[in-house]
Amino acid sequence: MEIRGTDTPRLDWSGDALAVGLFENALELTGDLTQLNEKLAGTLQELIDETEFKGSAGSIAVTRVGAGSSIRKIMVVGLGKPEALNLDTVRRATAAIARSAKQQKIKTLGISLPVVQDDPARTAQAIAEGIILTLHVDNRFKSEPEDKGAKLEQVELLGLGGQEAAINRTKMIADGVILARELVAAPANTVTPVSLAQTAQEIASQCGMTVEILEQEDCEKLGMGAFLGVAKASELPPKFIHLTYKPEGTPHRKVAIVGKGLTFDSGGLNIKGAGSGIETMKMDMGGAAATLGAAKAIGQLKPDVEVHFISAATENMISGRAMHPGDILTASNGKTIEVNNTDAEGRLTLADALVFAEKLGVDAIVDLATLTGACVIALGNDIAGMWGTDDTLATQLKAASESAGEKLWQMPMEEKYFEGMKSPIADMKNTGPRAGGSITAALFLKQFVKETPWVHLDIAGPVWADKEDGCNNAGATGFPVRTLVNWVLN
Ligand code: BES
Ligand code: MG
Ligand code: ZN
């Protein structure tokens, strides 16, 4: 499928289907749309009238145009209220167009949507994201796919001629999002700590990055007792992944992205019970998937920022070697942890990963983790929780997430709640009371970052979607690869 910008006026465009964006309650055809309607023998107006099209955001209607016309179908897509127009409106409108075009087996599609905030490059990016990400289908595990994907061969973005660079950048970002989706969607008997390390190595060789995989013995030497405590029960070797992107010139900043990489979370001896969603716990490497997805995008985009991509990858399993509830682990910064719940394993693996990241002397650390069910209870499935020790960094991530259309909500780092994590025998326990469970998890992580500006994103909700929404299809979303890329690039 080819996507390109064109300056061909919509009146002159020819192809299978032309999609035109219309604002809510501003459906009176004016200007070139009056001419387009005349050219189509009144079909555009009829479509609006007959479907009672109102222009609400994401709504869509399509009809056949009479023979002899230069287009076969005309689509109208709702943009909502003009004052609320933003990049996500355009991305969502495009998602609706892409789904309809797929259903209609369209081969050549023209999309005419307004330019947002006088920024044709970002508008072209949002539209291209809408197309590529909506149409991505994952048939890797189907012997005979029912959904064979879209027939689209060519998409032209009207009014966006000359935006090739933006469209190319979007392809690189989408590559990263799709990698993250496919890593999360793949089951735990396919995506393992070993395969994640291999994926990191592939990205490194494709994009000219360096990669270091620390084996169990290396982690032992570094004193990563928290990570290794979790890894103990698994039959699979743990892999500590450190992938580095260095720009050619002098980097203008140096950052680390750290992702929770539990390729399966059974809960350990505090095993997850029936109804706990244990069968969905292949997604517990969503942080690592987004980290590698961001690496794949950034390795192609080549910004002048040094980026370290880190994940302590393992599984949380049970066996005779499993860590016992009550065990005391010593993390690589010397702090001791009484494991009062083996199911709070993500924070144990992250503890050592954060200590490792800080030792690199970076200017900022962002971690991403499917850390707590409590965060999903607080914010639902669409919004990630954000905790931070640095307002500037939190503001940067908030801005990056807004233009990506990936939602974050800043949560309180309420120090007082750390009282609930006090242990009579060790420096801390790994879990506190049920109330405020996502906050105590963030406070736990904070014990492992001394002074580097740091933000933690709890992505347990948005890594997975139960149904399609915007450019997400049901299943793995690739959240928050686009936010991370925006953050690194800006
Ligand atoms: N991986 C889970 C969190 C999770 C829950 C991710 C739902 C995605 C969807 C994490 O390791 C976990 O088990 N957390 C426990 C913590 C508790 C024991 C304090 C939880 O949230 O129940
Ligand atoms: Mg767990
Ligand atoms: Zn987990």
Short mmCIF file of C-alpha atoms and ligand atoms in Angstrom, two decimals:
data_model
loop_
_atom_site.label_atom_id
_atom_site.label_comp_id
_atom_site.label_asym_id
_atom_site.label_seq_id
_atom_site.Cartn_x
_atom_site.Cartn_y
_atom_site.Cartn_z
CA MET A 1 0.00 0.00 0.00
CA GLU A 2 1.30 3.40 -0.99
CA ILE A 3 0.41 6.56 0.89
CA ARG A 4 1.19 9.95 -0.56
CA GLY A 5 0.22 13.59 -0.35
CA THR A 6 -1.23 15.40 -3.34
CA ASP A 7 -2.33 18.89 -4.22
CA THR A 8 -4.94 17.70 -6.69
CA PRO A 9 -8.17 19.57 -5.80
CA ARG A 10 -10.90 17.23 -4.55
CA LEU A 11 -13.04 18.30 -7.48
CA ASP A 12 -10.50 16.82 -9.91
CA TRP A 13 -9.44 13.76 -7.95
CA SER A 14 -10.26 10.40 -9.53
CA GLY A 15 -10.15 6.92 -8.03
CA ASP A 16 -12.34 4.33 -6.30
CA ALA A 17 -13.51 6.36 -3.31
CA LEU A 18 -13.22 9.92 -2.10
CA ALA A 19 -13.67 10.59 1.63
CA VAL A 20 -14.57 14.11 2.72
CA GLY A 21 -14.58 15.36 6.32
CA LEU A 22 -17.55 17.45 7.52
CA PHE A 23 -18.01 19.28 10.81
CA GLU A 24 -20.97 18.69 13.08
CA ASN A 25 -24.02 20.79 12.20
CA ALA A 26 -22.13 22.52 9.41
CA LEU A 27 -23.46 20.32 6.68
CA GLU A 28 -24.55 22.95 4.23
CA LEU A 29 -22.42 22.32 1.17
CA THR A 30 -20.41 25.39 0.23
CA GLY A 31 -17.55 26.31 -2.08
CA ASP A 32 -15.98 23.43 -3.97
CA LEU A 33 -18.29 20.94 -2.24
CA THR A 34 -21.27 22.54 -4.03
CA GLN A 35 -19.41 21.96 -7.27
CA LEU A 36 -18.48 18.43 -6.25
CA ASN A 37 -22.13 17.72 -5.46
CA GLU A 38 -23.14 19.03 -8.89
CA LYS A 39 -20.46 16.98 -10.55
CA LEU A 40 -21.82 13.89 -8.76
CA ALA A 41 -25.38 14.69 -9.83
CA GLY A 42 -26.47 15.55 -6.29
CA THR A 43 -25.24 12.29 -4.74
CA LEU A 44 -23.27 14.02 -1.98
CA GLN A 45 -26.31 15.95 -0.73
CA GLU A 46 -28.50 12.84 -1.02
CA LEU A 47 -26.04 10.83 1.04
CA ILE A 48 -26.12 13.42 3.84
CA ASP A 49 -29.93 13.64 3.76
CA GLU A 50 -30.75 9.97 3.41
CA THR A 51 -28.41 8.78 6.15
CA GLU A 52 -29.34 11.74 8.39
CA PHE A 53 -25.62 12.35 8.63
CA LYS A 54 -24.91 14.86 11.41
CA GLY A 55 -21.12 15.09 11.27
CA SER A 56 -20.56 13.78 14.79
CA ALA A 57 -16.96 12.71 15.37
CA GLY A 58 -16.13 9.36 13.82
CA SER A 59 -19.52 8.87 12.10
CA ILE A 60 -19.37 7.78 8.48
CA ALA A 61 -21.64 7.26 5.48
CA VAL A 62 -20.82 5.99 2.03
CA THR A 63 -22.65 5.54 -1.25
CA ARG A 64 -22.11 4.57 -4.86
CA VAL A 65 -21.82 7.36 -7.42
CA GLY A 66 -23.56 7.10 -10.82
CA ALA A 67 -21.64 5.54 -13.70
CA GLY A 68 -19.46 7.78 -15.81
CA SER A 69 -18.09 9.68 -12.82
CA SER A 70 -14.38 9.92 -12.08
CA ILE A 71 -14.98 8.38 -8.63
CA ARG A 72 -16.95 5.22 -7.82
CA LYS A 73 -17.89 6.00 -4.25
CA ILE A 74 -18.22 9.04 -2.04
CA MET A 75 -17.76 8.92 1.73
CA VAL A 76 -18.57 11.57 4.31
CA VAL A 77 -16.89 11.37 7.68
CA GLY A 78 -17.84 13.35 10.79
CA LEU A 79 -15.31 15.66 12.44
CA GLY A 80 -17.38 16.79 15.44
CA LYS A 81 -17.36 20.44 16.52
CA PRO A 82 -14.84 22.66 14.69
CA GLU A 83 -13.54 24.16 17.94
CA ALA A 84 -12.67 20.65 19.22
CA LEU A 85 -10.69 19.70 16.10
CA ASN A 86 -7.32 18.18 16.99
CA LEU A 87 -4.93 15.57 15.68
CA ASP A 88 -6.87 12.78 17.32
CA THR A 89 -10.11 13.85 15.58
CA VAL A 90 -8.32 13.48 12.27
CA ARG A 91 -6.73 10.18 13.30
CA ARG A 92 -10.10 8.79 14.38
CA ALA A 93 -11.87 10.06 11.26
CA THR A 94 -9.20 8.33 9.20
CA ALA A 95 -9.67 5.11 11.18
CA ALA A 96 -13.38 5.18 10.28
CA ILE A 97 -12.53 5.83 6.62
CA ALA A 98 -9.96 3.01 6.58
CA ARG A 99 -12.42 0.48 8.08
CA SER A 100 -15.11 1.47 5.60
CA ALA A 101 -12.67 1.36 2.66
CA LYS A 102 -11.63 -2.14 3.72
CA GLN A 103 -15.22 -3.31 3.95
CA GLN A 104 -15.96 -1.82 0.52
CA LYS A 105 -12.82 -3.41 -0.96
CA ILE A 106 -11.60 -0.04 -2.18
CA LYS A 107 -8.26 -0.03 -4.01
CA THR A 108 -7.61 3.66 -4.53
CA LEU A 109 -8.73 6.09 -1.85
CA GLY A 110 -8.60 9.88 -1.61
CA ILE A 111 -8.85 11.48 1.83
CA SER A 112 -9.78 15.13 2.23
CA LEU A 113 -9.57 16.29 5.83
CA PRO A 114 -8.78 19.71 7.31
CA VAL A 115 -5.23 20.64 8.29
CA VAL A 116 -5.00 20.78 12.09
CA GLN A 117 -3.34 23.74 13.86
CA ASP A 118 -1.83 24.97 10.57
CA ASP A 119 0.49 21.99 10.75
CA PRO A 120 0.35 19.95 7.54
CA ALA A 121 3.20 17.64 8.62
CA ARG A 122 1.51 16.52 11.84
CA THR A 123 -1.84 16.30 10.06
CA ALA A 124 -0.32 14.05 7.40
CA GLN A 125 1.24 11.99 10.19
CA ALA A 126 -2.07 11.58 12.03
CA ILE A 127 -3.84 10.51 8.82
CA ALA A 128 -1.09 8.09 7.84
CA GLU A 129 -1.11 6.62 11.37
CA GLY A 130 -4.88 6.26 11.13
CA ILE A 131 -4.57 4.27 7.92
CA ILE A 132 -1.62 2.03 8.70
CA LEU A 133 -2.50 1.20 12.30
CA THR A 134 -6.21 0.60 11.65
CA LEU A 135 -5.49 -1.72 8.74
CA HIS A 136 -2.85 -3.77 10.55
CA VAL A 137 -4.07 -7.36 10.93
CA ASP A 138 -2.18 -10.03 12.75
CA ASN A 139 -2.71 -13.40 11.11
CA ARG A 140 0.46 -15.05 12.41
CA PHE A 141 -1.42 -17.67 14.37
CA LYS A 142 -4.26 -18.43 11.93
CA SER A 143 -3.89 -21.37 9.59
CA GLU A 144 -6.64 -19.96 7.36
CA PRO A 145 -7.25 -16.29 8.01
CA GLU A 146 -10.83 -15.06 7.62
CA ASP A 147 -9.68 -11.46 7.60
CA LYS A 148 -7.25 -11.27 4.74
CA GLY A 149 -6.66 -7.54 5.26
CA ALA A 150 -7.56 -4.55 3.13
CA LYS A 151 -7.28 -4.39 -0.64
CA LEU A 152 -6.08 -0.79 -0.54
CA GLU A 153 -3.27 -0.13 -2.99
CA GLN A 154 -3.04 3.61 -2.98
CA VAL A 155 -4.11 6.32 -0.55
CA GLU A 156 -3.81 9.97 -1.44
CA LEU A 157 -3.97 12.70 1.18
CA LEU A 158 -5.59 15.65 -0.54
CA GLY A 159 -4.17 19.09 0.21
CA LEU A 160 -1.05 17.51 1.70
CA GLY A 161 1.27 17.48 -1.29
CA GLY A 162 4.93 17.65 -0.29
CA GLN A 163 4.44 15.80 3.01
CA GLU A 164 6.52 12.79 1.97
CA ALA A 165 8.96 13.26 4.85
CA ALA A 166 6.15 13.24 7.42
CA ILE A 167 4.59 10.17 5.80
CA ASN A 168 7.92 8.37 5.81
CA ARG A 169 8.45 9.19 9.47
CA THR A 170 4.99 7.83 10.18
CA LYS A 171 5.88 4.52 8.54
CA MET A 172 8.86 4.22 10.87
CA ILE A 173 6.75 4.99 13.91
CA ALA A 174 4.03 2.57 12.77
CA ASP A 175 6.70 -0.12 12.38
CA GLY A 176 7.45 0.31 16.07
CA VAL A 177 3.79 0.30 17.10
CA ILE A 178 3.14 -2.85 15.08
CA LEU A 179 6.18 -4.58 16.57
CA ALA A 180 4.88 -3.76 20.05
CA ARG A 181 1.39 -5.02 19.18
CA GLU A 182 2.74 -8.27 17.78
CA LEU A 183 4.99 -8.87 20.77
CA VAL A 184 2.09 -8.34 23.18
CA ALA A 185 -0.36 -10.41 21.13
CA ALA A 186 1.98 -13.38 20.81
CA PRO A 187 1.49 -15.96 23.56
CA ALA A 188 3.99 -16.83 26.26
CA ASN A 189 5.04 -20.00 24.45
CA THR A 190 6.25 -17.83 21.58
CA VAL A 191 7.46 -14.61 23.16
CA THR A 192 9.89 -15.59 25.92
CA PRO A 193 12.78 -13.80 27.62
CA VAL A 194 15.03 -15.51 25.07
CA SER A 195 12.97 -14.37 22.08
CA LEU A 196 12.73 -10.80 23.44
CA ALA A 197 16.53 -10.70 23.61
CA GLN A 198 16.67 -11.95 20.02
CA THR A 199 14.22 -9.26 18.94
CA ALA A 200 16.45 -6.64 20.57
CA GLN A 201 19.43 -8.08 18.69
CA GLU A 202 17.53 -7.93 15.38
CA ILE A 203 16.61 -4.29 15.96
CA ALA A 204 20.22 -3.52 16.79
CA SER A 205 21.53 -5.06 13.58
CA GLN A 206 18.76 -3.54 11.40
CA CYS A 207 19.20 -0.03 12.79
CA GLY A 208 22.92 0.04 13.59
CA MET A 209 22.46 0.08 17.36
CA THR A 210 24.46 -1.69 20.04
CA VAL A 211 22.97 -4.36 22.27
CA GLU A 212 24.13 -5.98 25.46
CA ILE A 213 22.32 -9.00 26.86
CA LEU A 214 23.21 -9.70 30.49
CA GLU A 215 22.87 -13.37 31.38
CA GLN A 216 21.93 -14.66 34.81
CA GLU A 217 25.59 -14.76 35.96
CA ASP A 218 26.12 -11.16 34.82
CA CYS A 219 23.04 -10.09 36.76
CA GLU A 220 24.31 -12.01 39.80
CA LYS A 221 27.61 -10.11 39.61
CA LEU A 222 25.70 -6.85 39.55
CA GLY A 223 23.74 -7.96 42.62
CA MET A 224 20.34 -7.93 40.90
CA GLY A 225 18.73 -10.03 43.61
CA ALA A 226 15.24 -8.60 43.11
CA PHE A 227 15.10 -9.42 39.38
CA LEU A 228 16.69 -12.85 39.91
CA GLY A 229 14.31 -13.66 42.77
CA VAL A 230 11.43 -13.41 40.32
CA ALA A 231 13.29 -15.32 37.61
CA LYS A 232 14.20 -18.26 39.88
CA ALA A 233 11.24 -20.53 39.22
CA SER A 234 11.27 -20.31 35.44
CA GLU A 235 12.73 -23.04 33.24
CA LEU A 236 13.75 -20.26 30.84
CA PRO A 237 16.90 -18.21 31.42
CA PRO A 238 16.34 -14.58 32.38
CA LYS A 239 17.67 -11.98 29.95
CA PHE A 240 18.53 -8.44 30.94
CA ILE A 241 18.26 -6.45 27.71
CA HIS A 242 20.15 -3.22 27.14
CA LEU A 243 19.84 -1.78 23.65
CA THR A 244 21.51 1.56 22.92
CA TYR A 245 20.86 4.09 20.19
CA LYS A 246 23.62 6.70 19.77
CA PRO A 247 23.29 9.50 17.23
CA GLU A 248 26.19 10.28 14.92
CA GLY A 249 27.00 13.69 16.37
CA THR A 250 26.99 14.71 20.02
CA PRO A 251 23.62 13.88 21.57
CA HIS A 252 21.77 16.88 22.95
CA ARG A 253 20.38 14.68 25.70
CA LYS A 254 20.65 11.17 27.04
CA VAL A 255 17.60 9.23 28.22
CA ALA A 256 16.56 5.73 29.30
CA ILE A 257 13.32 3.89 28.59
CA VAL A 258 12.73 0.93 30.88
CA GLY A 259 9.97 -1.62 30.24
CA LYS A 260 8.53 -4.33 32.47
CA GLY A 261 9.23 -7.58 30.63
CA LEU A 262 7.26 -10.40 32.27
CA THR A 263 6.57 -12.73 29.36
CA PHE A 264 4.08 -14.48 31.64
CA ASP A 265 2.82 -13.65 35.10
CA SER A 266 1.26 -16.64 36.86
CA GLY A 267 1.51 -14.78 40.16
CA GLY A 268 4.16 -17.17 41.46
CA LEU A 269 3.27 -19.03 44.67
CA ASN A 270 0.68 -16.31 45.33
CA ILE A 271 -0.79 -17.78 42.18
CA LYS A 272 -3.50 -15.87 40.36
CA GLY A 273 -6.88 -17.46 41.05
CA ALA A 274 -9.85 -18.13 38.79
CA GLY A 275 -11.27 -14.89 37.40
CA SER A 276 -7.97 -13.09 37.91
CA GLY A 277 -7.31 -12.92 34.20
CA ILE A 278 -4.32 -15.25 34.38
CA GLU A 279 -5.00 -16.27 30.76
CA THR A 280 -4.29 -12.68 29.66
CA MET A 281 -0.93 -12.47 31.40
CA LYS A 282 1.06 -12.87 28.20
CA MET A 283 0.52 -9.11 28.02
CA ASP A 284 2.69 -8.54 31.09
CA MET A 285 5.63 -7.71 28.83
CA GLY A 286 3.71 -4.76 27.37
CA GLY A 287 6.31 -2.36 28.79
CA ALA A 288 9.17 -4.26 27.17
CA ALA A 289 7.19 -4.48 23.92
CA ALA A 290 6.69 -0.70 23.86
CA THR A 291 10.36 -0.21 24.72
CA LEU A 292 11.45 -2.37 21.78
CA GLY A 293 8.78 -0.81 19.54
CA ALA A 294 10.11 2.65 20.39
CA ALA A 295 13.64 1.38 19.71
CA LYS A 296 12.64 0.15 16.27
CA ALA A 297 11.08 3.52 15.44
CA ILE A 298 13.87 5.64 16.95
CA GLY A 299 16.57 3.52 15.30
CA GLN A 300 15.06 4.48 11.93
CA LEU A 301 14.17 8.10 12.75
CA LYS A 302 17.69 8.80 14.04
CA PRO A 303 17.16 11.82 16.33
CA ASP A 304 20.16 13.49 18.01
CA VAL A 305 19.30 11.98 21.39
CA GLU A 306 21.09 9.03 23.01
CA VAL A 307 18.49 6.47 24.10
CA HIS A 308 18.98 3.41 26.28
CA PHE A 309 16.26 0.77 25.99
CA ILE A 310 16.19 -1.55 28.97
CA SER A 311 14.18 -4.54 30.08
CA ALA A 312 14.76 -7.18 32.74
CA ALA A 313 12.93 -10.01 30.98
CA THR A 314 11.71 -13.16 32.70
CA GLU A 315 8.57 -15.10 33.64
CA ASN A 316 6.86 -15.28 37.03
CA MET A 317 6.34 -19.01 37.49
CA ILE A 318 6.01 -21.68 40.16
CA SER A 319 8.33 -24.60 40.79
CA GLY A 320 10.35 -26.12 43.63
CA ARG A 321 12.82 -23.32 43.06
CA ALA A 322 10.22 -20.57 43.28
CA MET A 323 10.71 -17.67 45.63
CA HIS A 324 8.59 -18.15 48.75
CA PRO A 325 6.21 -15.56 50.05
CA GLY A 326 8.20 -13.97 52.86
CA ASP A 327 11.59 -14.31 51.19
CA ILE A 328 13.94 -11.37 51.56
CA LEU A 329 15.69 -10.17 48.40
CA THR A 330 18.52 -7.68 48.06
CA ALA A 331 18.36 -5.37 45.05
CA SER A 332 21.41 -4.01 43.23
CA ASN A 333 21.35 -0.74 45.21
CA GLY A 334 21.66 -2.76 48.44
CA LYS A 335 18.07 -2.27 49.59
CA THR A 336 16.33 -5.31 51.09
CA ILE A 337 12.78 -6.32 50.22
CA GLU A 338 10.46 -8.67 52.07
CA VAL A 339 8.36 -10.32 49.36
CA ASN A 340 4.97 -10.48 51.05
CA ASN A 341 3.31 -11.18 47.70
CA THR A 342 5.03 -12.98 44.83
CA ASP A 343 2.44 -11.56 42.42
CA ALA A 344 3.88 -8.06 42.88
CA GLU A 345 6.81 -9.21 40.75
CA GLY A 346 6.99 -6.44 38.16
CA ARG A 347 8.26 -3.89 40.67
CA LEU A 348 10.99 -6.35 41.75
CA THR A 349 12.30 -6.70 38.20
CA LEU A 350 11.99 -2.95 37.62
CA ALA A 351 13.90 -2.16 40.81
CA ASP A 352 17.12 -3.59 39.38
CA ALA A 353 16.40 -2.21 35.90
CA LEU A 354 15.96 1.32 37.31
CA VAL A 355 19.18 1.08 39.33
CA PHE A 356 20.98 -0.04 36.15
CA ALA A 357 19.45 2.83 34.12
CA GLU A 358 20.48 5.46 36.67
CA LYS A 359 24.08 4.21 36.66
CA LEU A 360 24.25 5.10 32.95
CA GLY A 361 24.16 8.77 33.92
CA VAL A 362 21.11 9.64 31.82
CA ASP A 363 19.20 12.96 32.03
CA ALA A 364 15.82 11.24 32.39
CA ILE A 365 14.29 7.81 32.94
CA VAL A 366 10.81 6.77 31.84
CA ASP A 367 9.51 3.36 32.83
CA LEU A 368 6.47 1.61 31.39
CA ALA A 369 4.86 -1.27 33.16
CA THR A 370 1.67 -3.31 33.24
CA LEU A 371 2.16 -2.92 36.95
CA THR A 372 -1.15 -3.01 38.80
CA GLY A 373 -4.76 -4.03 38.44
CA ALA A 374 -5.39 -1.14 40.83
CA CYS A 375 -4.44 1.35 38.11
CA VAL A 376 -7.05 -0.20 35.82
CA ILE A 377 -9.64 0.17 38.60
CA ALA A 378 -8.66 3.82 39.03
CA LEU A 379 -8.44 4.95 35.40
CA GLY A 380 -10.16 2.27 33.32
CA ASN A 381 -8.85 0.62 30.19
CA ASP A 382 -8.05 3.67 28.10
CA ILE A 383 -5.87 5.77 30.37
CA ALA A 384 -2.40 5.11 31.76
CA GLY A 385 -1.40 6.37 35.20
CA MET A 386 1.63 8.63 35.40
CA TRP A 387 3.78 9.26 38.47
CA GLY A 388 6.88 11.40 38.49
CA THR A 389 9.53 13.08 40.55
CA ASP A 390 10.08 15.89 38.06
CA ASP A 391 7.40 18.27 36.82
CA THR A 392 9.24 19.26 33.64
CA LEU A 393 9.57 15.62 32.59
CA ALA A 394 5.92 14.88 33.46
CA THR A 395 4.81 17.91 31.41
CA GLN A 396 6.90 16.71 28.46
CA LEU A 397 5.27 13.28 28.58
CA LYS A 398 1.81 14.77 28.90
CA ALA A 399 2.39 16.87 25.76
CA ALA A 400 3.87 13.88 23.89
CA SER A 401 0.86 11.76 24.79
CA GLU A 402 -1.64 14.39 23.69
CA SER A 403 -0.33 14.65 20.16
CA ALA A 404 -0.07 10.85 20.02
CA GLY A 405 -3.70 10.44 21.07
CA GLU A 406 -2.58 8.11 23.88
CA LYS A 407 -4.10 9.11 27.21
CA LEU A 408 -2.19 9.64 30.45
CA TRP A 409 -3.36 10.98 33.79
CA GLN A 410 -0.96 12.20 36.44
CA MET A 411 -1.44 10.49 39.79
CA PRO A 412 -0.16 11.55 43.22
CA MET A 413 3.16 10.34 44.59
CA GLU A 414 1.73 10.36 48.13
CA GLU A 415 4.78 9.72 50.33
CA LYS A 416 2.65 9.04 53.38
CA TYR A 417 1.35 5.85 51.80
CA PHE A 418 4.84 4.37 51.90
CA GLU A 419 4.12 3.67 55.57
CA GLY A 420 2.00 0.77 54.32
CA MET A 421 5.12 -0.75 52.75
CA LYS A 422 7.18 -0.78 55.95
CA SER A 423 8.56 -4.19 56.89
CA PRO A 424 9.53 -5.19 60.43
CA ILE A 425 12.41 -7.27 59.08
CA ALA A 426 13.64 -5.70 55.81
CA ASP A 427 13.89 -2.18 54.33
CA MET A 428 10.45 -2.52 52.77
CA LYS A 429 7.78 -5.01 51.74
CA ASN A 430 6.87 -5.33 48.09
CA THR A 431 3.15 -4.69 48.60
CA GLY A 432 1.10 -2.44 50.82
CA PRO A 433 -2.63 -2.39 51.58
CA ARG A 434 -5.19 -2.88 48.79
CA ALA A 435 -6.24 0.76 48.89
CA GLY A 436 -4.11 2.97 46.65
CA GLY A 437 -2.33 -0.08 45.19
CA SER A 438 -1.04 1.71 42.10
CA ILE A 439 0.36 4.55 44.24
CA THR A 440 2.26 2.27 46.62
CA ALA A 441 3.64 0.44 43.57
CA ALA A 442 4.99 3.76 42.25
CA LEU A 443 6.40 4.61 45.69
CA PHE A 444 8.16 1.25 45.75
CA LEU A 445 9.83 1.99 42.39
CA LYS A 446 10.87 5.42 43.66
CA GLN A 447 13.16 3.71 46.20
CA PHE A 448 15.35 2.65 43.29
CA VAL A 449 15.86 6.02 41.59
CA LYS A 450 18.06 8.43 43.53
CA GLU A 451 18.20 11.73 41.71
CA THR A 452 17.56 11.31 38.00
CA PRO A 453 14.29 12.89 36.80
CA TRP A 454 11.99 9.90 36.44
CA VAL A 455 8.47 9.16 35.29
CA HIS A 456 6.60 5.89 35.76
CA LEU A 457 3.70 4.94 33.49
CA ASP A 458 1.33 2.19 34.65
CA ILE A 459 0.00 0.88 31.35
CA ALA A 460 -1.92 -2.19 32.63
CA GLY A 461 -5.19 -0.83 31.12
CA PRO A 462 -4.33 0.58 27.70
CA VAL A 463 -1.89 -2.08 26.39
CA TRP A 464 -4.90 -4.18 25.48
CA ALA A 465 -8.26 -3.20 23.95
CA ASP A 466 -11.39 -5.32 24.25
CA LYS A 467 -12.90 -3.73 21.15
CA GLU A 468 -11.78 -1.56 18.27
CA ASP A 469 -11.48 2.15 19.02
CA GLY A 470 -9.90 4.76 16.76
CA CYS A 471 -6.83 3.25 15.12
CA ASN A 472 -6.71 0.45 17.72
CA ASN A 473 -8.21 -2.87 16.77
CA ALA A 474 -9.39 -5.33 19.40
CA GLY A 475 -6.31 -6.81 21.07
CA ALA A 476 -2.82 -5.39 21.59
CA THR A 477 -2.61 -1.64 21.02
CA GLY A 478 1.11 -0.84 20.96
CA PHE A 479 0.53 1.76 23.70
CA PRO A 480 2.54 4.01 24.35
CA VAL A 481 5.09 3.72 21.52
CA ARG A 482 3.87 6.90 19.80
CA THR A 483 4.09 8.89 23.03
CA LEU A 484 7.65 7.68 23.64
CA VAL A 485 8.72 8.54 20.11
CA ASN A 486 7.16 12.03 20.36
CA TRP A 487 8.90 12.54 23.68
CA VAL A 488 12.33 11.53 22.39
CA LEU A 489 11.96 13.59 19.19
CA ASN A 490 10.91 16.82 20.88
N1 BES B 1 0.84 -8.02 35.98
C1 BES B 1 0.05 -7.69 37.10
C2 BES B 1 -0.79 -6.44 36.91
C3 BES B 1 -1.84 -6.46 35.83
C4 BES B 1 -3.15 -6.67 36.17
C5 BES B 1 -1.51 -6.24 34.53
C6 BES B 1 -4.13 -6.66 35.20
C7 BES B 1 -2.48 -6.24 33.54
C8 BES B 1 -3.79 -6.44 33.88
C9 BES B 1 0.96 -7.48 38.33
O1 BES B 1 2.13 -8.20 38.34
C10 BES B 1 0.18 -7.93 39.51
O2 BES B 1 -0.08 -9.09 39.60
N2 BES B 1 -0.17 -7.00 40.35
C11 BES B 1 -0.93 -7.27 41.51
C12 BES B 1 -0.30 -6.53 42.67
C13 BES B 1 -0.83 -6.94 44.01
C14 BES B 1 -0.36 -8.34 44.34
C15 BES B 1 -0.35 -5.95 45.02
C16 BES B 1 -2.35 -6.78 41.25
O3 BES B 1 -2.51 -5.77 40.58
O4 BES B 1 -3.26 -7.45 41.67
MG MG B 2 1.87 -10.14 39.25
ZN ZN B 3 2.88 -8.72 36.48
#
